[in-house]
XYZ file of C-alpha atoms in Angstrom:
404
model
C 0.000 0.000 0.000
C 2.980 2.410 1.147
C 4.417 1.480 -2.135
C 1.503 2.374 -4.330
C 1.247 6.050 -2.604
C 4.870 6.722 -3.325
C 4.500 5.445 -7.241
C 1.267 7.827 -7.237
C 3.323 10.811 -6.403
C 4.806 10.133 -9.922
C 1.675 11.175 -11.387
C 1.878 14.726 -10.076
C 5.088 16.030 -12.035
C 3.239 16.645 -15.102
C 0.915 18.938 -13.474
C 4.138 21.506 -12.103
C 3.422 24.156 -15.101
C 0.047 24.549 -13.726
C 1.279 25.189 -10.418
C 2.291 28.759 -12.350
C -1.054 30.218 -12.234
C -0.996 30.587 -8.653
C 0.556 33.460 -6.885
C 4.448 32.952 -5.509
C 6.379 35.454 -3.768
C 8.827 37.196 -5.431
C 12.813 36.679 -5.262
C 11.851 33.478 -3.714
C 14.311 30.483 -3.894
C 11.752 27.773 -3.639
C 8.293 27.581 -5.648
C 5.276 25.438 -5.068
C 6.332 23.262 -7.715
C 9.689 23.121 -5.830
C 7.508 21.954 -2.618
C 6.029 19.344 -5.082
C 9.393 17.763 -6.377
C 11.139 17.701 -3.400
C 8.234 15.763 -1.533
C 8.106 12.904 -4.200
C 11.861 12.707 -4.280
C 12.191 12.365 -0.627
C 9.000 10.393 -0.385
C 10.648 7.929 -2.873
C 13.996 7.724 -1.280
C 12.979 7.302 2.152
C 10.533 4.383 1.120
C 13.717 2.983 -0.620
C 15.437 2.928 1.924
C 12.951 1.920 4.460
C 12.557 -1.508 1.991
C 16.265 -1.697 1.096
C 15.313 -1.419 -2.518
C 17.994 1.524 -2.919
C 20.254 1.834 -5.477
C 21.334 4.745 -8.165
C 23.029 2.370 -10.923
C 20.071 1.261 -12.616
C 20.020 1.731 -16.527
C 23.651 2.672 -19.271
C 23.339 6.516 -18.328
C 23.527 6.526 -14.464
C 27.179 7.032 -14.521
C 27.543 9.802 -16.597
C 24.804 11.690 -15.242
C 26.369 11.334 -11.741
C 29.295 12.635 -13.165
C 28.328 15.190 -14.870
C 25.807 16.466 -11.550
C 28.828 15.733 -9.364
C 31.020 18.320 -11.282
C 28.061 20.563 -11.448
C 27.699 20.951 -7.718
C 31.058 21.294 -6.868
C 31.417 23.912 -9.550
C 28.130 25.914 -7.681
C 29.625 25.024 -3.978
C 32.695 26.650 -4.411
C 31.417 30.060 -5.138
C 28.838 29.420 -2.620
C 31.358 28.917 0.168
C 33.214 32.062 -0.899
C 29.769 34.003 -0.737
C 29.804 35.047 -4.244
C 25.708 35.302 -5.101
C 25.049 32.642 -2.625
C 21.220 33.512 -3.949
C 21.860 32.616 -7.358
C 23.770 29.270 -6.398
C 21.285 27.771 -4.542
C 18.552 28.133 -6.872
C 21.450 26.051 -9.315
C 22.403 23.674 -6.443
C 18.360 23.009 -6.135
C 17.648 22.623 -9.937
C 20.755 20.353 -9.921
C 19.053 18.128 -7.056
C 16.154 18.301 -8.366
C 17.300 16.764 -11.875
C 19.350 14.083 -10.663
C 16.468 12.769 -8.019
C 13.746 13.082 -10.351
C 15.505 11.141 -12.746
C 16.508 8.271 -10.344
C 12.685 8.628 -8.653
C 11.299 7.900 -11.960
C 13.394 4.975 -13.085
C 12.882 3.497 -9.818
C 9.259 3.714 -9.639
C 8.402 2.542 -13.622
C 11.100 -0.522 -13.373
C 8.863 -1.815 -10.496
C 5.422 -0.024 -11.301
C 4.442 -0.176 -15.269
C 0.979 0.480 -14.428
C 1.977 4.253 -13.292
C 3.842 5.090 -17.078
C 0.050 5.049 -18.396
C -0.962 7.247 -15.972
C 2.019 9.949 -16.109
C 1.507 10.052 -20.316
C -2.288 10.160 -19.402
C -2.115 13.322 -16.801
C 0.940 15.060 -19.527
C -1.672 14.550 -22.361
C -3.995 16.505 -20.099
C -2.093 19.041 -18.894
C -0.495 19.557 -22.383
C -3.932 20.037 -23.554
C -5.168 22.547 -21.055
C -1.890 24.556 -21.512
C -2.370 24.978 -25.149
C -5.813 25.485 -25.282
C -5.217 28.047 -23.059
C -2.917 29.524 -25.145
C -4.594 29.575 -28.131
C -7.521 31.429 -26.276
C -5.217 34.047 -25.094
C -4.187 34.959 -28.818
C -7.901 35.276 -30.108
C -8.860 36.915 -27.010
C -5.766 39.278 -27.208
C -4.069 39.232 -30.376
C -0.738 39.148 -28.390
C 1.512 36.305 -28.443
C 0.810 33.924 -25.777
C 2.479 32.628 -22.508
C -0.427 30.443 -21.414
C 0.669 29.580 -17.915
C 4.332 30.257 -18.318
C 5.914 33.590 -18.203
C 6.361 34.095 -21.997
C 6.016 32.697 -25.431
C 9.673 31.046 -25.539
C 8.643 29.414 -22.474
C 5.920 27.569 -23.941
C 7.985 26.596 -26.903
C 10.168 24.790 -24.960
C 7.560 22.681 -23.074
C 5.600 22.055 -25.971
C 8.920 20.704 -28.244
C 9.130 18.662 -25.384
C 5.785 17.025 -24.887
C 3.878 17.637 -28.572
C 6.598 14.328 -29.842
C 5.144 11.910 -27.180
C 1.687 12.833 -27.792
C 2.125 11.878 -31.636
C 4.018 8.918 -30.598
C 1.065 8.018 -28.419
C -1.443 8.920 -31.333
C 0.051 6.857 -34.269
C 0.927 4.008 -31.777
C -1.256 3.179 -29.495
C -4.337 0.855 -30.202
C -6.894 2.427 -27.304
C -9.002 4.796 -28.706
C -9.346 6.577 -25.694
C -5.411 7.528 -25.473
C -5.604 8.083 -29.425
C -8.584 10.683 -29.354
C -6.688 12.268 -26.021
C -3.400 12.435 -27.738
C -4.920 13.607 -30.821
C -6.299 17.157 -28.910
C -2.800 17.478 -27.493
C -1.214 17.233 -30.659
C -3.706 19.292 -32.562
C -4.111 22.114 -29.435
C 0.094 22.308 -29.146
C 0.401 22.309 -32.627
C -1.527 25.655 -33.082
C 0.173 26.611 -29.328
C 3.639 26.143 -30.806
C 2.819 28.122 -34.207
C 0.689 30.949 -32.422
C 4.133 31.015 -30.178
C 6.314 32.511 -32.799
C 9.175 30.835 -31.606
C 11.641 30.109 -34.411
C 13.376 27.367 -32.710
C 10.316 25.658 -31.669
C 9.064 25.823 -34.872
C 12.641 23.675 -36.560
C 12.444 21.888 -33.708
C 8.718 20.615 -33.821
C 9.238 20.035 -37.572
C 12.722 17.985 -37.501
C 11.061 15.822 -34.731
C 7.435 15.066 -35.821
C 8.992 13.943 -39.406
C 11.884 11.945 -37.539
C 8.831 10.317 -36.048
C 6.334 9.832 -39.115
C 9.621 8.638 -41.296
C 10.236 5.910 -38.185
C 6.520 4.772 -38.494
C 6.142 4.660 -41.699
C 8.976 3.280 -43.166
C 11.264 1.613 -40.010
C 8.784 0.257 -37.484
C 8.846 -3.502 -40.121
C 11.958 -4.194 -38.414
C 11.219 -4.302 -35.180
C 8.325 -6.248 -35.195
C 6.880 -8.543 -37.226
C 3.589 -6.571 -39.363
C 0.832 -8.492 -40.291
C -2.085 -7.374 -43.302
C -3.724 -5.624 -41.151
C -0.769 -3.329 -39.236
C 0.402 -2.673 -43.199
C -2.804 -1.788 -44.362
C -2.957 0.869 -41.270
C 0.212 1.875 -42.339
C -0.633 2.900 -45.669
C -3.873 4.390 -44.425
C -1.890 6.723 -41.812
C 0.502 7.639 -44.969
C -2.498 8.675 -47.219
C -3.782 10.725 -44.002
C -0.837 12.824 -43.231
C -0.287 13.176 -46.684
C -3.964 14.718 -47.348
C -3.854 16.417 -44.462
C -0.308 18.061 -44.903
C -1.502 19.087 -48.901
C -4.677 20.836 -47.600
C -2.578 22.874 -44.578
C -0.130 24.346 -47.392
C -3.115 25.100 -49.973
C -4.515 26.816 -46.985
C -1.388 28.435 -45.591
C -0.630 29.674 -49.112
C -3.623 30.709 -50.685
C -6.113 31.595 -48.156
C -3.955 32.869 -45.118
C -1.810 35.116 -46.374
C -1.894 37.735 -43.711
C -0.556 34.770 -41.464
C 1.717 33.652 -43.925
C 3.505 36.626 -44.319
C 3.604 36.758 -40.645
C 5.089 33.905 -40.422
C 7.869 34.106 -43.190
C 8.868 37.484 -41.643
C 9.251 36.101 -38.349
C 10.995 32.920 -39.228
C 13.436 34.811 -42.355
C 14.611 37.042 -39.300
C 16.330 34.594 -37.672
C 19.160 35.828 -40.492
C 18.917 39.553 -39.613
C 21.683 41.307 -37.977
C 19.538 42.423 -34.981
C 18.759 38.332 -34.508
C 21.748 36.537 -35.547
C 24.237 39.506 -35.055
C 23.182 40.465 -31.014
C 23.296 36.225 -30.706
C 26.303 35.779 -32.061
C 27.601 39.090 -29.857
C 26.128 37.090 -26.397
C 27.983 34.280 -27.457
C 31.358 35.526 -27.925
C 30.916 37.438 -24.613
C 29.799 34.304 -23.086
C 32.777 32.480 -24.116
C 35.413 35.554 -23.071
C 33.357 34.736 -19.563
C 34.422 31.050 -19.903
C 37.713 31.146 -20.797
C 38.331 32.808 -17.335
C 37.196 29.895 -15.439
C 37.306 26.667 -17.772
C 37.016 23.893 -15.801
C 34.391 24.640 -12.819
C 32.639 27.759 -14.642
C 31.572 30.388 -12.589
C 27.817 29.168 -10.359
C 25.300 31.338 -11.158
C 25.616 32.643 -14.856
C 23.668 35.692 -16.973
C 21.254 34.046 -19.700
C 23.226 33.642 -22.724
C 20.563 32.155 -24.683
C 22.503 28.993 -25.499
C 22.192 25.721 -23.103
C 25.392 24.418 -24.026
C 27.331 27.727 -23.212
C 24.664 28.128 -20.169
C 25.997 24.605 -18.831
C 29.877 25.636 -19.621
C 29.721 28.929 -18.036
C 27.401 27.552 -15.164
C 29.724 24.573 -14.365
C 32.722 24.321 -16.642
C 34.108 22.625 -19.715
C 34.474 19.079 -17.924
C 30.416 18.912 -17.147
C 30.111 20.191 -20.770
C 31.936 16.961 -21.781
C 30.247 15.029 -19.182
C 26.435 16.241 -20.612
C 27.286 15.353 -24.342
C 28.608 12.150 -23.300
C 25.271 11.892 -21.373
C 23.415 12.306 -24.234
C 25.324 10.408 -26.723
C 24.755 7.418 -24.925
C 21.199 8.060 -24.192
C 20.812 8.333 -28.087
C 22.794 5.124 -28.738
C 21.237 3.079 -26.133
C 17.845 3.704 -27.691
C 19.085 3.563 -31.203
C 21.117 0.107 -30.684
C 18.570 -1.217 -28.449
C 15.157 -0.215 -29.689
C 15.078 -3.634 -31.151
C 14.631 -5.352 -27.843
C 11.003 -3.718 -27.055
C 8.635 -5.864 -28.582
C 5.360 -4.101 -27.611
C 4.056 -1.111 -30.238
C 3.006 1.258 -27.529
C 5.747 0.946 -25.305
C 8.585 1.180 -28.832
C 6.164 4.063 -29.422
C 6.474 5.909 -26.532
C 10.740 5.136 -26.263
C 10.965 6.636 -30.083
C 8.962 9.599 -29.100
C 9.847 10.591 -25.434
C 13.654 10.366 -26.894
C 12.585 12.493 -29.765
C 11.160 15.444 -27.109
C 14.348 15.213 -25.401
C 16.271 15.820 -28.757
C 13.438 18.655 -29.390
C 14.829 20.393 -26.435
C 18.435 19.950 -26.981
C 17.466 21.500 -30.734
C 15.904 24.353 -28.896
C 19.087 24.736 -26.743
C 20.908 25.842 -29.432
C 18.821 29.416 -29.403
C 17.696 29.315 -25.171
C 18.539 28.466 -22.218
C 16.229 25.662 -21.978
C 16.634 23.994 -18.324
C 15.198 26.432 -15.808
C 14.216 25.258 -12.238
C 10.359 24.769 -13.884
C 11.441 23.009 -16.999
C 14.015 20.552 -15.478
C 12.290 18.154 -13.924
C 9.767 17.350 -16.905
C 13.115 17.563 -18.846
C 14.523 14.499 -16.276
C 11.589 12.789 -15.555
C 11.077 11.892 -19.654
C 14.676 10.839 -19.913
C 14.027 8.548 -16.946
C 10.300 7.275 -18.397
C 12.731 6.525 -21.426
C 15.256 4.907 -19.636
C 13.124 2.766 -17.548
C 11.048 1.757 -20.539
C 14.668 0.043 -22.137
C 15.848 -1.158 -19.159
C 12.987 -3.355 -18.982
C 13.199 -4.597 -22.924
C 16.733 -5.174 -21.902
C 15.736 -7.272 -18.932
C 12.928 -9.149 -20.551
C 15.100 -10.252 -23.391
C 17.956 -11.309 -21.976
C 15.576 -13.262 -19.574
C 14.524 -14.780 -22.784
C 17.869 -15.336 -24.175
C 18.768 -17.190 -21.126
C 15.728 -19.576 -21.217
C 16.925 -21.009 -24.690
């Protein structure tokens, strides 16, 4: 019983950009969604220890992860214990606890508690839904580009890249028609969200991952399972769909929409602008001046640069740097190498497209600074859902292998 109220805690972390619509003080180092974390971390380790069930080495990327979050907080205590913007540290020292622990929490909970994965995609379909809905009401009631619950548009961008590839996974997956019809409003809502947005590098980002994902379906998914009639014939059905569908959105975009197309090719042509690319590429070289003073722990706190990767560098050093593409690379690799080893559609689904809204974000990173204390732990917790979901292929078939 103890065990099943810990896994249910799970369930909440979907729900922390809602917890944004309620009033916070200001300057404050911990938010309610802070409060929320922490208590399912702690909740989860405590009952982990209490059953002797603990243990951080669980699935390929555990090492460099504690690596890299090792690095990290040494490279935030040290200014912290010389008092320089002990403020700003901590709120890096929590987001770095946070990560790590939400990542572990969720690995530990899905390797023993399957059940609770349908219920954290269920609640993000939700919540994903209500956020861009919202959205999308906020432009025709305003005209202005909307924030929804976050604090602006770029915001938004960045949680929808994240979330708008696992609700098409879920849609062209999944055989319940329930989960389908749900995943189909998120994608639909988001979609418009992430347009009405006018975020440049949400839109690449949404594009070079939703096609990653149709080309996997629709040509790739024959070899890791065996297709019968009827999965081909669905197939080729889901082909002619997003093909109709995609012809009648450019007839429309081009010849009856024009005031929003030429919104829209003004916006996105001035990412090559000198005021865009020019004041980026200024930040940058500033950022890296910054960098080159203190290499290899960075300096803690760090002024938004726009750029994750030279966030991460000039938050923590050069060495985490390495240690976070490392991270990634083998997060990439183990699903790419692996996939093969989940037999089930939805749950190969759901590994394809959670890894594809992680890549979304990195994409992102290129133009923001994508990890903030609100972002990071939906950031974590799909790398761990993604994780946990391998691992268990892994297990199963090498329980298999053994039998023969």
């Amino acid at each position: 019983m103890r065990r099943g109220c810990v896994a249910y805690g799970l369930i909440l972390i979907p729900f922390i950009p809602l917890l944004n619509i309620l009033p916070s003080p200001e300057q404050s180092l911990f938010y309610l969604s802070d409060v929320l974390v922490l208590s399912v971390i702690f909740w989860t380790i405590a009952f982990s220890l209490a059953s002797k069930s603990y243990c951080l080495m669980r699935t390929d990327i555990d090492l460099p992860f504690l690596g890299y979050s090792l690095i990290s907080a040494l490279a935030v205590l040290v200014p912290m214990v010389s008092k320089s913007d002990v403020e700003g540290n901590i709120r890096l020292f929590k987001i770095l606890f946070e990560s790590y622990f939400i990542y572990y929490t969720t690995v530990a909970i899905l390797v023993f508690r399957r059940d609770i994965l349908e219920k954290v995609i269920f609640a993000t379909l939700i919540v994903c839904s209500i956020i861009s809905i919202l959205a999308v009401f906020q432009f025709l009631k305003t005209g202005s580009v909307p924030g929804s619950v976050f604090n602006d548009s770029e915001m938004l961008s960045i949680y929808l890249t994240l979330v708008l590839p696992l609700a098409l996974g879920v849609l062209v997956y999944s055989d319940e028609r329930v989960n389908r019809v749900l995943a189909a409003a998120a994608f639909l809502s988001g979609g418009m969200a992430l347009f009405l947005s006018y975020s440049r590098a949400g839109w690449i980002s949404g594009a070079v991952t939703s096609l990653i994902l149709a080309i996997h379906y629709l040509f790739f998914a024959d070899r890791y399972l065996r297709t019968d009639r009827a999965g081909r014939h669905r197939k080729k059905k889901a082909l002619f769909v997003i093909l109709t569908l995609s012809s009648l959105l450019c007839l429309w975009f081009c010849y009856v929409e024009r005031l929003v197309r030429d919104i829209f090719y003004a916006r996105f042509m001035s990412i090559f602008s000198d005021y865009t690319l020019g004041g980026r590429v200024d930040l940058w070289k500033s950022a890296w001046r910054l960098i080159q003073d203190s290499p290899l722990l960075g300096h803690g706190a760090f002024p938004n640069v726009y750029n994750l990767y030279l966030q991460v560098a000039g938050q923590f050093g050069l060495v985490a740097l390495a240690f976070f593409f490392f991270l990634f690379l083998k997060f990439f690799g183990v699903v790419f190498i692996r996939l093969k080893n989940v037999k089930s559609p939805r749950e190969r689904g759901i590994v394809v497209a959670g890894s594809l809204g992680v890549l979304g974000l990195l994409i992102v990173g290129m133009a923001e600074s994508a990890l903030g204390s609100r972002m990071s732990p939906l950031f974590w917790m799909q790398v761990g859902m993604v994780m946990a979901l391998q691992k268990m292929a892994d297990n199963r078939q090498g329980r298999a292998s053994g039998s023969h």
